[in-house]
Structure formats: structure tokens, C-alpha cells
Amino acid sequence: MYQKEFQAIVNLRRSNRKFDANIPVPDEVIKRSLDAAILSPNSSNMQLWEFYWISSPEKLEELIPLCLGQSAAKTAKQMVVFVTRKDK
């Protein structure tokens, strides 16, 4: 039904290299995105992932080295960490 609109979004998507601290991302946007991710299709409905929404400045600082010191990690006010579950 919305194939053209979805394709336009996919074609125009870009990765962020640096975030502007003056442009906040509302919590509701993050919540809606996580809700959609949780509902994404997966093999046998096993949900082989967990999502962690990080907004604590201390925790974000700890994640920078794990992101290889990239400027996107250094400037992010929030991150969502995707963790694969090996137990399934």
C-alpha cells in the first residue's frame, strides 16, 4: 500500500556522523521506534535480541570506546544498544 513512500525513505536514509546537541529527540520517538523494532519479524518468533535504551551521560561515556571512539557516539545524547541472545 505504501510501497513508494517506504522506498523513498530507504533511498534517502543516511547514517549520522555527528549529532547536534541543540536538536533533541523526543522520548516518544524513541519509544515508537523501539515498539516497532520489537514487532519486527524473526525466525520462529524467538526474539533473538534485546534492546537497551541508554540516556545516562555516564553510561553513554562508557559506550564511546565500544563504538571505536566515533564522533556519532561522542555526540549522541541517547543510544539504543542491540544485544543478540546466544541462549536461543
mmCIF file of C-alpha atoms in Angstrom:
data_model
loop_
_atom_site.group_PDB
_atom_site.id
_atom_site.type_symbol
_atom_site.label_atom_id
_atom_site.label_comp_id
_atom_site.label_asym_id
_atom_site.label_seq_id
_atom_site.Cartn_x
_atom_site.Cartn_y
_atom_site.Cartn_z
ATOM 1 C CA MET A 1 0.000 0.000 0.000
ATOM 2 C CA TYR A 2 2.794 2.449 0.907
ATOM 3 C CA GLN A 3 5.490 0.837 -1.189
ATOM 4 C CA LYS A 4 6.554 4.067 -2.924
ATOM 5 C CA GLU A 5 6.724 6.016 0.341
ATOM 6 C CA PHE A 6 8.733 3.285 2.041
ATOM 7 C CA GLN A 7 11.124 3.026 -0.903
ATOM 8 C CA ALA A 8 11.655 6.806 -0.796
ATOM 9 C CA ILE A 9 12.572 6.589 2.888
ATOM 10 C CA VAL A 10 15.017 3.753 2.223
ATOM 11 C CA ASN A 11 16.596 5.623 -0.702
ATOM 12 C CA LEU A 12 17.069 8.819 1.301
ATOM 13 C CA ARG A 13 18.316 7.339 4.567
ATOM 14 C CA ARG A 14 21.760 8.334 5.751
ATOM 15 C CA SER A 15 23.885 7.434 8.734
ATOM 16 C CA ASN A 16 24.678 10.163 11.217
ATOM 17 C CA ARG A 17 28.320 11.006 11.812
ATOM 18 C CA LYS A 18 27.720 13.698 14.408
ATOM 19 C CA PHE A 19 24.656 14.753 16.386
ATOM 20 C CA ASP A 20 23.611 18.340 17.076
ATOM 21 C CA ALA A 21 23.161 18.812 20.831
ATOM 22 C CA ASN A 22 20.632 21.583 20.130
ATOM 23 C CA ILE A 23 18.188 19.223 18.411
ATOM 24 C CA PRO A 24 16.528 16.967 20.977
ATOM 25 C CA VAL A 25 14.907 13.667 20.061
ATOM 26 C CA PRO A 26 11.643 13.343 21.985
ATOM 27 C CA ASP A 27 11.305 10.236 24.145
ATOM 28 C CA GLU A 28 8.108 9.367 22.278
ATOM 29 C CA VAL A 29 10.064 8.993 19.010
ATOM 30 C CA ILE A 30 12.470 6.551 20.657
ATOM 31 C CA LYS A 31 9.602 4.622 22.279
ATOM 32 C CA ARG A 32 7.723 4.307 18.960
ATOM 33 C CA SER A 33 10.893 3.148 17.216
ATOM 34 C CA LEU A 34 11.591 0.522 19.869
ATOM 35 C CA ASP A 35 7.982 -0.680 19.783
ATOM 36 C CA ALA A 36 8.290 -1.145 16.020
ATOM 37 C CA ALA A 37 11.634 -2.942 16.371
ATOM 38 C CA ILE A 38 10.196 -5.324 18.958
ATOM 39 C CA LEU A 39 7.453 -6.284 16.488
ATOM 40 C CA SER A 40 9.840 -6.932 13.606
ATOM 41 C CA PRO A 41 9.628 -10.405 12.037
ATOM 42 C CA ASN A 42 12.004 -13.054 13.276
ATOM 43 C CA SER A 43 12.585 -16.766 12.918
ATOM 44 C CA SER A 44 10.000 -18.825 14.789
ATOM 45 C CA ASN A 45 9.113 -15.803 16.932
ATOM 46 C CA MET A 46 12.257 -16.419 19.001
ATOM 47 C CA GLN A 47 13.164 -12.746 19.593
ATOM 48 C CA LEU A 48 16.914 -13.309 19.500
ATOM 49 C CA TRP A 49 17.589 -9.738 20.603
ATOM 50 C CA GLU A 50 17.251 -7.326 23.451
ATOM 51 C CA PHE A 51 17.186 -3.533 23.161
ATOM 52 C CA TYR A 52 18.662 -1.202 25.741
ATOM 53 C CA TRP A 53 17.809 2.491 25.626
ATOM 54 C CA ILE A 54 20.707 4.413 27.134
ATOM 55 C CA SER A 55 20.373 8.071 28.115
ATOM 56 C CA SER A 56 22.561 8.296 31.200
ATOM 57 C CA PRO A 57 25.574 10.538 30.430
ATOM 58 C CA GLU A 58 27.809 8.210 32.466
ATOM 59 C CA LYS A 59 26.717 5.102 30.559
ATOM 60 C CA LEU A 60 26.979 6.900 27.224
ATOM 61 C CA GLU A 61 30.550 7.834 28.083
ATOM 62 C CA GLU A 62 31.323 4.167 28.815
ATOM 63 C CA LEU A 63 29.983 3.172 25.383
ATOM 64 C CA ILE A 64 32.214 5.516 23.365
ATOM 65 C CA PRO A 65 35.237 3.143 23.360
ATOM 66 C CA LEU A 66 32.953 0.256 22.363
ATOM 67 C CA CYS A 67 31.905 2.385 19.361
ATOM 68 C CA LEU A 68 35.576 2.825 18.430
ATOM 69 C CA GLY A 69 35.514 6.460 19.554
ATOM 70 C CA GLN A 70 33.377 7.541 16.613
ATOM 71 C CA SER A 71 32.045 11.103 16.670
ATOM 72 C CA ALA A 72 28.450 9.842 16.457
ATOM 73 C CA ALA A 73 28.956 8.054 19.784
ATOM 74 C CA LYS A 74 30.734 11.047 21.300
ATOM 75 C CA THR A 75 27.912 13.448 20.396
ATOM 76 C CA ALA A 76 24.856 11.221 20.984
ATOM 77 C CA LYS A 77 22.560 12.169 23.866
ATOM 78 C CA GLN A 78 20.891 8.748 23.661
ATOM 79 C CA MET A 79 21.744 5.363 22.210
ATOM 80 C CA VAL A 80 19.881 2.156 21.632
ATOM 81 C CA VAL A 81 22.078 -0.891 22.086
ATOM 82 C CA PHE A 82 21.034 -4.087 20.318
ATOM 83 C CA VAL A 83 22.199 -7.267 22.012
ATOM 84 C CA THR A 84 21.945 -10.721 20.456
ATOM 85 C CA ARG A 85 20.835 -13.529 22.723
ATOM 86 C CA LYS A 86 23.034 -16.584 22.274
ATOM 87 C CA ASP A 87 20.852 -18.735 24.548
ATOM 88 C CA LYS A 88 18.255 -19.217 21.798
#
